[in-house]
XYZ file of C-alpha atoms in Angstrom:
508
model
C 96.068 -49.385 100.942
C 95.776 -48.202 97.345
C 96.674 -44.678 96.722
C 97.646 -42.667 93.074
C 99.935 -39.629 93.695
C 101.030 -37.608 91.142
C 104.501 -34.911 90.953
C 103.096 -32.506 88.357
C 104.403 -29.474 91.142
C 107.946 -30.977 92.072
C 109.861 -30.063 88.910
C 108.786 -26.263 89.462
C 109.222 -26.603 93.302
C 112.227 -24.245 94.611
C 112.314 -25.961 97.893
C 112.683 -29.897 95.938
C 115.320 -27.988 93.502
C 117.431 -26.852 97.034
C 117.140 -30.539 98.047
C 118.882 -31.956 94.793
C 121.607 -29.219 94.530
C 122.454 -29.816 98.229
C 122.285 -33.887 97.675
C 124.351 -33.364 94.686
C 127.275 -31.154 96.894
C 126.956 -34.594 99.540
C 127.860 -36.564 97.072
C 130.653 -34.823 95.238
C 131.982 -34.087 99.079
C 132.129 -38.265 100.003
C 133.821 -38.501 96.773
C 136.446 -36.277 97.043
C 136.894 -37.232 100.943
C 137.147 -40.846 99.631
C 139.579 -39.909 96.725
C 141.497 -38.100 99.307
C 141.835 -40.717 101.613
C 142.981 -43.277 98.928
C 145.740 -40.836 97.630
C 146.675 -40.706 101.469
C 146.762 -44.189 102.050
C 149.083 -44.649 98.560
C 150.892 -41.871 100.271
C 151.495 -43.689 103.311
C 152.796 -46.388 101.313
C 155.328 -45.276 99.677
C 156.551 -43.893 102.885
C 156.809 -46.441 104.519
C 158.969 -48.116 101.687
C 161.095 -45.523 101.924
C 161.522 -45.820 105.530
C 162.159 -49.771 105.418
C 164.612 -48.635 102.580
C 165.815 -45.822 104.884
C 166.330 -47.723 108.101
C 168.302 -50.867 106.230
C 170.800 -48.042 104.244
C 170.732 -44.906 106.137
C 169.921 -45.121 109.857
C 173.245 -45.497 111.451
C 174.765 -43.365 108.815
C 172.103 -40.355 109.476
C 170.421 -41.254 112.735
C 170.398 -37.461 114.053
C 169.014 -35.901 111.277
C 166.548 -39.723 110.905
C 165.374 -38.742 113.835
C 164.550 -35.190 113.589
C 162.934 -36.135 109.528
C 160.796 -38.916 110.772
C 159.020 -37.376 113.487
C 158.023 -34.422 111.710
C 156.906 -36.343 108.742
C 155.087 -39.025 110.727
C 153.252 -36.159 112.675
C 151.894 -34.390 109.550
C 150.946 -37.172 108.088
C 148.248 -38.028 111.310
C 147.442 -34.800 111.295
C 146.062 -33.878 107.479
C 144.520 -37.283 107.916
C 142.415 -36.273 111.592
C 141.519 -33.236 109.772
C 139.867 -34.833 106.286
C 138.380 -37.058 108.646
C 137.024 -34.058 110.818
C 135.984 -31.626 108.804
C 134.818 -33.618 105.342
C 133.269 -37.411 106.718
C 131.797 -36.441 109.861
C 129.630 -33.509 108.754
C 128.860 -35.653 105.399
C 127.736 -38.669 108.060
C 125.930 -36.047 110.209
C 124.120 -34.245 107.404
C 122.526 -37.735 106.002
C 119.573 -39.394 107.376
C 117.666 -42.994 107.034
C 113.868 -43.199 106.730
C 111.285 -43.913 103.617
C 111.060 -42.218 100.388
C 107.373 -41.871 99.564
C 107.239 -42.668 95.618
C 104.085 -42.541 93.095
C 105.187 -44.148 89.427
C 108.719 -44.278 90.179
C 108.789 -40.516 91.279
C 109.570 -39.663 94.800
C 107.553 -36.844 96.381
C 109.652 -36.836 99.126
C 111.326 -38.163 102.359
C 109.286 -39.416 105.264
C 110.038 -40.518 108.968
C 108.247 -43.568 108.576
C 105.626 -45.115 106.564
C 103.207 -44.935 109.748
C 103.827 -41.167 109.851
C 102.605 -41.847 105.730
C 99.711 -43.526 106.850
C 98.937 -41.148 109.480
C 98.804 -38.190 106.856
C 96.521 -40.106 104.420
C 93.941 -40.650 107.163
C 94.545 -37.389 107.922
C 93.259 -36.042 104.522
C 90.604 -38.274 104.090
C 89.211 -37.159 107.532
C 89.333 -34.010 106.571
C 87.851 -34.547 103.033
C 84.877 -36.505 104.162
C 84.013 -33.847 106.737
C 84.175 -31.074 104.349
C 82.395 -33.131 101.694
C 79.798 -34.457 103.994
C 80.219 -38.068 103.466
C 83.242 -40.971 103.703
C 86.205 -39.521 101.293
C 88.993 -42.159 99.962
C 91.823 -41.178 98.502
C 91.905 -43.764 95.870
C 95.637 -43.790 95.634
C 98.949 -46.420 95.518
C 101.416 -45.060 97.549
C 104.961 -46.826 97.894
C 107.341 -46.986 100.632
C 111.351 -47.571 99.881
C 114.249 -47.453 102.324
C 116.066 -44.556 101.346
C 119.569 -42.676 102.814
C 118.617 -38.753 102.297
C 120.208 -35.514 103.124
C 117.927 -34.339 106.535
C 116.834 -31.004 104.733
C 114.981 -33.651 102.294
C 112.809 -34.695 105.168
C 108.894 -33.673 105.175
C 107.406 -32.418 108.227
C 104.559 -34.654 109.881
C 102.544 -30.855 109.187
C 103.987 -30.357 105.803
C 103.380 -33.839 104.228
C 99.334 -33.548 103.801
C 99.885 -30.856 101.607
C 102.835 -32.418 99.719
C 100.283 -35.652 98.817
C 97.338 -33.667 98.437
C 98.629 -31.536 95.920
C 99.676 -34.545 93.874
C 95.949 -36.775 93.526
C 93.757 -36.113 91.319
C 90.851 -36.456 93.991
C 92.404 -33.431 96.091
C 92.996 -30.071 95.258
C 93.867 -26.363 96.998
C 90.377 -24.875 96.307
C 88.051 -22.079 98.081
C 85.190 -23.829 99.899
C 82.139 -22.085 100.609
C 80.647 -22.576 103.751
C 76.781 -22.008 105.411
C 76.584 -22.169 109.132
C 79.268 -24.816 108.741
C 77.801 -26.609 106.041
C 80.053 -27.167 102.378
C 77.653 -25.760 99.761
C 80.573 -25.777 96.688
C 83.985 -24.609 96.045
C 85.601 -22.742 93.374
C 89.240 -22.665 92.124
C 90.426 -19.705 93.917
C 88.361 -17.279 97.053
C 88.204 -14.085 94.202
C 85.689 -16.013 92.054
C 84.048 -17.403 95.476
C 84.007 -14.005 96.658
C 82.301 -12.681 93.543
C 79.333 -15.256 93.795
C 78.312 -14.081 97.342
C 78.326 -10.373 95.917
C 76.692 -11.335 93.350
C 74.439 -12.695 95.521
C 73.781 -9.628 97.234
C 73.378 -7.467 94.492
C 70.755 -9.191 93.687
C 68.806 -7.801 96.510
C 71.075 -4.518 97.012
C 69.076 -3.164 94.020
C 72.361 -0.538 93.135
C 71.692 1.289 96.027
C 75.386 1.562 97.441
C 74.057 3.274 100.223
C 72.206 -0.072 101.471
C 73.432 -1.995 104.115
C 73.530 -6.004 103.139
C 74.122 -8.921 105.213
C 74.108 -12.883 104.953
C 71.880 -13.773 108.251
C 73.451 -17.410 108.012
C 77.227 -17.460 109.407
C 78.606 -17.612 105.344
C 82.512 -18.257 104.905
C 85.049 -19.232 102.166
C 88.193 -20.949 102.988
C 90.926 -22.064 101.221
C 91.895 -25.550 101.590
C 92.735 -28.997 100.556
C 89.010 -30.048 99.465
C 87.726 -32.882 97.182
C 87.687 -31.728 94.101
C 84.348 -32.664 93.253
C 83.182 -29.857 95.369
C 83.877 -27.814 92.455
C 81.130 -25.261 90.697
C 81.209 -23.059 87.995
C 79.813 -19.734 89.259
C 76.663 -19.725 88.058
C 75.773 -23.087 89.591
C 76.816 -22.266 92.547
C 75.127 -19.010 92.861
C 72.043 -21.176 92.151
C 73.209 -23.170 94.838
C 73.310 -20.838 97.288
C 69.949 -18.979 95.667
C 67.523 -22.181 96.325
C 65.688 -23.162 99.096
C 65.469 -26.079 101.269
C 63.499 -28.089 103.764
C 64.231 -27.047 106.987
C 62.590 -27.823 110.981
C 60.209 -25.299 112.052
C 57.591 -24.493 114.706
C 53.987 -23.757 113.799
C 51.402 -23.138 116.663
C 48.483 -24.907 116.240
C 45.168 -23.082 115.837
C 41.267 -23.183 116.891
C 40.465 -24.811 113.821
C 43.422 -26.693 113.071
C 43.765 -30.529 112.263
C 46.770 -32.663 111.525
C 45.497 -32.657 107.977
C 44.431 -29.604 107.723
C 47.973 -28.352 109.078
C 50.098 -30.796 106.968
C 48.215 -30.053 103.867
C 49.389 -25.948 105.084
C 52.922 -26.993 104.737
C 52.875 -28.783 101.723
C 53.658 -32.407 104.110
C 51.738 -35.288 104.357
C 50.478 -36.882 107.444
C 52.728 -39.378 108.207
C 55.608 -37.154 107.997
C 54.076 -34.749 110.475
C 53.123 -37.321 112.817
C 56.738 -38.712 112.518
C 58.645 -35.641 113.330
C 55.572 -35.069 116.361
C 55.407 -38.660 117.910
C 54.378 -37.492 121.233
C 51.296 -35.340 119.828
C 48.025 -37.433 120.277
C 46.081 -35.441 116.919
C 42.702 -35.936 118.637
C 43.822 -34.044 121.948
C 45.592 -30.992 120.100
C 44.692 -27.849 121.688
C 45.344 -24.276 120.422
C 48.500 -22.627 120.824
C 50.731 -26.925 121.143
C 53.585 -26.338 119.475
C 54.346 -28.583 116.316
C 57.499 -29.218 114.428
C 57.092 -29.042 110.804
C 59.361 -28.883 107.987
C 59.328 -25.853 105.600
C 61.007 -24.409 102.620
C 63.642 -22.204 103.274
C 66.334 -20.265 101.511
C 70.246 -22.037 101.976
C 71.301 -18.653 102.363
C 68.983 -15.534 103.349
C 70.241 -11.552 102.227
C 69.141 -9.066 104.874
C 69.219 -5.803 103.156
C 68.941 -2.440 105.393
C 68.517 0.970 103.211
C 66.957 4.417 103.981
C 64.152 5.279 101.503
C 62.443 8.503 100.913
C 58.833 8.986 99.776
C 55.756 11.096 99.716
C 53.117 9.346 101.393
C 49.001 10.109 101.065
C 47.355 11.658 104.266
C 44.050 10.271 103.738
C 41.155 12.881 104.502
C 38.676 12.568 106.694
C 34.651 12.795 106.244
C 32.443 14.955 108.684
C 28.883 14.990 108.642
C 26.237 18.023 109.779
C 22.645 18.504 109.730
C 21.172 20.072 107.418
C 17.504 21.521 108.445
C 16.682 22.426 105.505
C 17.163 19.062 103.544
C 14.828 16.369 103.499
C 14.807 13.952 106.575
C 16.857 10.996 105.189
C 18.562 12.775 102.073
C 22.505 13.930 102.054
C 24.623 16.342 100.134
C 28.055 16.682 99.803
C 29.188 20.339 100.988
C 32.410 20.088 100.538
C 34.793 17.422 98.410
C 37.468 15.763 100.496
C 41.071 16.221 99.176
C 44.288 13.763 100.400
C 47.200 15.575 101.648
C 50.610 14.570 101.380
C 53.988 14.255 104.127
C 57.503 13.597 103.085
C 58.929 10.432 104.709
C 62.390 9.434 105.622
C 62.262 5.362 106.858
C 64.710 2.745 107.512
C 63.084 -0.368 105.911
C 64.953 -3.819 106.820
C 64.432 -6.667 103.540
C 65.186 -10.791 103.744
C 65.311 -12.246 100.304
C 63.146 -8.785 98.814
C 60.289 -9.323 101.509
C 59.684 -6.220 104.109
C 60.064 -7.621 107.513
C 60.471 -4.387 108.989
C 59.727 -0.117 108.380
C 60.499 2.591 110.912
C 59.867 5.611 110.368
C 63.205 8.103 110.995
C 61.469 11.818 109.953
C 57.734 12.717 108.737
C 57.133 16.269 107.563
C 53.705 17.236 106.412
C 53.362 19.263 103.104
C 50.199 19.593 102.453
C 46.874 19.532 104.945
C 44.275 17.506 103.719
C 40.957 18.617 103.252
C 37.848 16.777 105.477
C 34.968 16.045 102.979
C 31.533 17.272 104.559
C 28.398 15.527 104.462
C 25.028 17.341 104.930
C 22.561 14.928 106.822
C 18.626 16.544 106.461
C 16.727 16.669 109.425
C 13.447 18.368 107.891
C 10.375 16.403 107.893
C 8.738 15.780 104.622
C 6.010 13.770 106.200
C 7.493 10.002 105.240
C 6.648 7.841 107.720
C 9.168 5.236 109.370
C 6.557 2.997 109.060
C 7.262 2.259 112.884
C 4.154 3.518 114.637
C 3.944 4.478 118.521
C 0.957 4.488 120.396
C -0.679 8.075 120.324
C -1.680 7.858 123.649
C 1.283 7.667 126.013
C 0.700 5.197 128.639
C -2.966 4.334 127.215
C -5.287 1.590 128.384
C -6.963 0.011 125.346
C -10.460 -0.374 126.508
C -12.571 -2.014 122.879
C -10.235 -4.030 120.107
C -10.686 -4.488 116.149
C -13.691 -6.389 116.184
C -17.178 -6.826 115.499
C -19.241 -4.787 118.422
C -22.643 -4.103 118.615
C -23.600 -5.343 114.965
C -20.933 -3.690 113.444
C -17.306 -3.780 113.003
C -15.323 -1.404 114.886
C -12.199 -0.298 112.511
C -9.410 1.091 114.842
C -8.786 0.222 119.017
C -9.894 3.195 121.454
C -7.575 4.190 124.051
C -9.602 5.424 127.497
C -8.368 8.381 128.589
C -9.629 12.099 130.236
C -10.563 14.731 128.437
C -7.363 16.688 127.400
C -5.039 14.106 127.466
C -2.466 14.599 124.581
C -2.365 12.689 121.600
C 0.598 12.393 119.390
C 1.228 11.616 115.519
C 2.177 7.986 115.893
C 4.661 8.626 112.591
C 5.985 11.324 110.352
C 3.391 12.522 107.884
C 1.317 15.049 106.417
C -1.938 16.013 107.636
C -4.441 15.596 105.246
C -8.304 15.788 107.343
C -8.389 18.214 110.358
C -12.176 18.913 111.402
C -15.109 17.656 112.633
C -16.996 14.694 110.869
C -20.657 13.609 110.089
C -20.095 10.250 110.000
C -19.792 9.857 113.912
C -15.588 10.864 114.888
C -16.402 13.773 115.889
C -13.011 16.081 115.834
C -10.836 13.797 114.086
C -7.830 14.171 112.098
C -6.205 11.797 109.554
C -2.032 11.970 108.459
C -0.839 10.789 105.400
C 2.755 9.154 105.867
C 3.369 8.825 102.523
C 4.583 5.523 102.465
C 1.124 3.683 101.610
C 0.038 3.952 104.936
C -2.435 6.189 106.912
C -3.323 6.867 110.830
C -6.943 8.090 111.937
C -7.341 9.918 115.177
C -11.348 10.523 116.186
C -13.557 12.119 119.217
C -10.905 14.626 119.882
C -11.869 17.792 121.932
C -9.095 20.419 120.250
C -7.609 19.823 116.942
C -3.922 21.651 116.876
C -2.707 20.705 113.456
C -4.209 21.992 109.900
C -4.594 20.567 106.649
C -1.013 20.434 105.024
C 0.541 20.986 108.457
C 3.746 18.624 108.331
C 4.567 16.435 111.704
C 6.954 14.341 113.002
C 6.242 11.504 115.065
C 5.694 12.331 118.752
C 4.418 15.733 118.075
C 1.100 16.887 119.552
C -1.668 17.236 117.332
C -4.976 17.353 119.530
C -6.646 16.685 122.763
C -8.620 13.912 123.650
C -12.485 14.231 124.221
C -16.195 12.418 123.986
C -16.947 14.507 120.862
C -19.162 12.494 117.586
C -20.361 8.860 118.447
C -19.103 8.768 121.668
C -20.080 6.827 124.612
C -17.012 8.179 127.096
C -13.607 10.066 126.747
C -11.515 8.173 124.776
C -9.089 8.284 121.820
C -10.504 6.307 118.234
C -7.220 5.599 116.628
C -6.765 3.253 113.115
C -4.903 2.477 110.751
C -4.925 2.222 106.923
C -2.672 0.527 104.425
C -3.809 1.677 101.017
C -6.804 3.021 102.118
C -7.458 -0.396 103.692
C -8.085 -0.611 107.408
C -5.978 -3.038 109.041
C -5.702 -4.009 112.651
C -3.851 -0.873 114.556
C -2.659 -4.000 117.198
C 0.070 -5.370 114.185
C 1.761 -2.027 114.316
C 1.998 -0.540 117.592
């Protein structure tokens, strides 16, 4: 495996300058013990000459005090000796330990167990790294393994030697990730500036209100670690980042009128893609309210902002009408001019990405009534006609038509009916001929209905109305009789349209 490390952090390392002082103090140690020794041994030497010299010259001559010399000379001798053994080579043997000096460029970066527990640190990192990053991470690095003899204190941890590589390759580096819902988006050099994107990313939305409530809906962290460096951003790109939107799965409920291209064209899709992310959806058997996955724009991170806002809100009035008896039938006035009034409103109003998705309403105090605008309706008859005619004779049996009869044409239809028998106006209008005529109708009266059209009523026995007399529709106006050119009790009724008769029949 190829791997680059670098050592730019040892030289300002405390903990590496400890190791090298307390390396150094080994080594000065086995040379002095060794030094020692050697001085010991020459010591030995020489006594021992002396002794040979000693028991050839001396011994008989001095045997008591021999005796009494060599034993307490030979017995200090073993024990300086035991003790420079003891206390100087042992701990110097005990302190040292054998295992693999991890190296990059003829540097080392430190002592290791093994080169398996090496290994097992670089496949360590790149896991990490690739799940972070989203895709397969390599370190890219040479890494070199020597058999090395190394003070135990020297000695990485299998916990402490990802850091020590990561923090020499290039590819790695301790930065502040930014997470959404578990997700890398970026990274900056350090969590303040991270920190400061997000809130600049809520101010954006927080509109200075320091009083407003904001909140990420997404689960949105920063955390420090060892991350691929080219998850770095500046901090406008990654507020960007974080600003955009995305294509996310969503439901949409499909409508009366809805068709798979009418719904994909909605969402901005194409067919295919909607059929491939519904494969189970037969389009020509959709029904209203099948649920359909479709893929939407959506923001990578979405600001839910709560604030209370105060306002005066419009009361809208209200508009009441009346009748007005002495204003025309079908003519309004205004009698009085609405006016809005006015309540002050306290409401908690709930934002996601500056859209309302929610108001309620915490206090509403009225401060000014508004004012209902009334409309006058006139009821009084002016004699227009509705130019919807009723029959005059309520329940009447037609007995003779508009037609020709008896060598002449007989203008109007004549309802049979006794003497007496009420007949109404058959519309609003003004009377304009009340009396009896020479030309054969006897007691007849005509209305005017002012809208082009005129009704003739003939061989009555009691007129009721007078010329100009005003009447509505319905109203009584004479009694029926056998008065003029009469040949029983009947009511003669026509009608004209400009002073044109026209068959009664087309209008009753």
């Amino acid at each position: 495996m190829r791997r680059e490390m670098l050592m730019s952090q040892n030289s300002h390392d405390p903990h590496r300058g400890r190791e090298r002082w307390t390396a150094l103090v080994s080594r000065i140690v086995l040379l002095f013990s060794l030094v020692w020794l050697t001085l010991t041994n020459a010591a030995h030497a020489v006594r021992m000459a002396w002794l040979r010299f000693y028991y050839d010259h001396l011994y008989h001559r001095l045997r008591g005090v021999r005796h009494a010399a060599e034993a307490l000379r030979h017995s200090r001798v073993q024990l300086w000796s035991l003790i420079v053994t003891v206390v100087l080579l042992v701990p110097m043997i005990s302190f040292m330990r054998v295992g693999v000096a991890v190296t990059v460029d003829g540097r080392v970066l430190g002592y290791a167990e093994s080169e398996s527990e090496v290994a097992q640190a670089c496949r360590t990192l790149e896991q990490n790294s690739s799940e972070v990053l989203g895709q397969p991470f390599d370190l890219n690095a040479d890494i070199s393994y020597t058999v090395a003899v190394a003070p135990q204190t020297s000695f990485l941890s299998a916990e402490e030697l990802p850091d020590v590589i990561a923090q020499n390759v290039d590819s790695l580096a301790t930065i502040a990730v930014v997470t959404v819902d578990g997700e890398s988006v970026g990274a900056t050099a350090d969590a303040a500036q991270a920190q400061q994107v997000l809130q600049e990313l809520k101010a954006e939305y927080a509109q200075d209100d320091p009083t407003a409530s904001v909140q990420f809906l997404q689960d949105v962290k920063v955390e420090t670690m060892q991350a691929p460096t080219e998850l770095l951003l500046d901090e406008s790109t990654l507020l960007n980042k974080l600003s955009s939107t995305t294509l996310q799965e969503q439901t949409y409920t499909v409508d009366d009128d809805d068709t798979m291209t009418s719904i994909a064209q909605s969402q901005g899709m194409k067919v295919s893609e909607l059929q491939a992310l519904n494969p189970n959806v037969v389009p020509e058997r959709m029904a209203p309210g099948l649920k359909l996955t479709v893929k939407a724009a959506a923001p990578v991170v979405s600001v839910q902002v709560t604030r209370k806002v105060s306002y005066t809100e419009n009361i809208p009035y209200t508009t009441v009408t009346r009748e007005n008896a002495n204003l025309g039938r079908g003519k309004t006035q205004v009698a009085q001019q609405g006016a809005a009034g006015a309540a002050a409103v306290t409401a908690q109003v709930v934002t996601v990405n500056g859209e309302e998705t929610d108001r309620t309403i915490l206090s509403r105090t009225v401060t000014k009534q508004p004012v209902s605008k009334i409309v006058e309706v006139g009821t009084k008859n002016l004699g227009i006609g509705t130019g919807n005619l009723i029959s005059p004779i309520a329940n009447g049996t037609i007995t003779s038509g508009y037609k020709w009869r008896w060598g002449r044409f007989h203008k109007g239809i004549d309802y049979g009916t006794p003497t007496g028998t009420t007949v109404r106006a058959a519309d609003n209008g003004k009377v304009i001929v009340s009396g009896y005529s020479t030309g054969g109708y006897g007691y007849y009266i005509i209305i005017d209905h002012g809208n082009g059209m005129k009704t003739l009523y003939g061989h009555n026995s009691q007129l009721l109305v007078d010329v100009g007399d005003v009447v509505e529709q319905g109203q009584t106006i004479a009694r029926s009789g056998n008065t003029g050119n009469s040949t029983g009790p009947h009511c003669h009724f026509e009608v004209l349209i400009n002073d044109a008769n026209v068959n009664p029949a087309n209008y009753v």
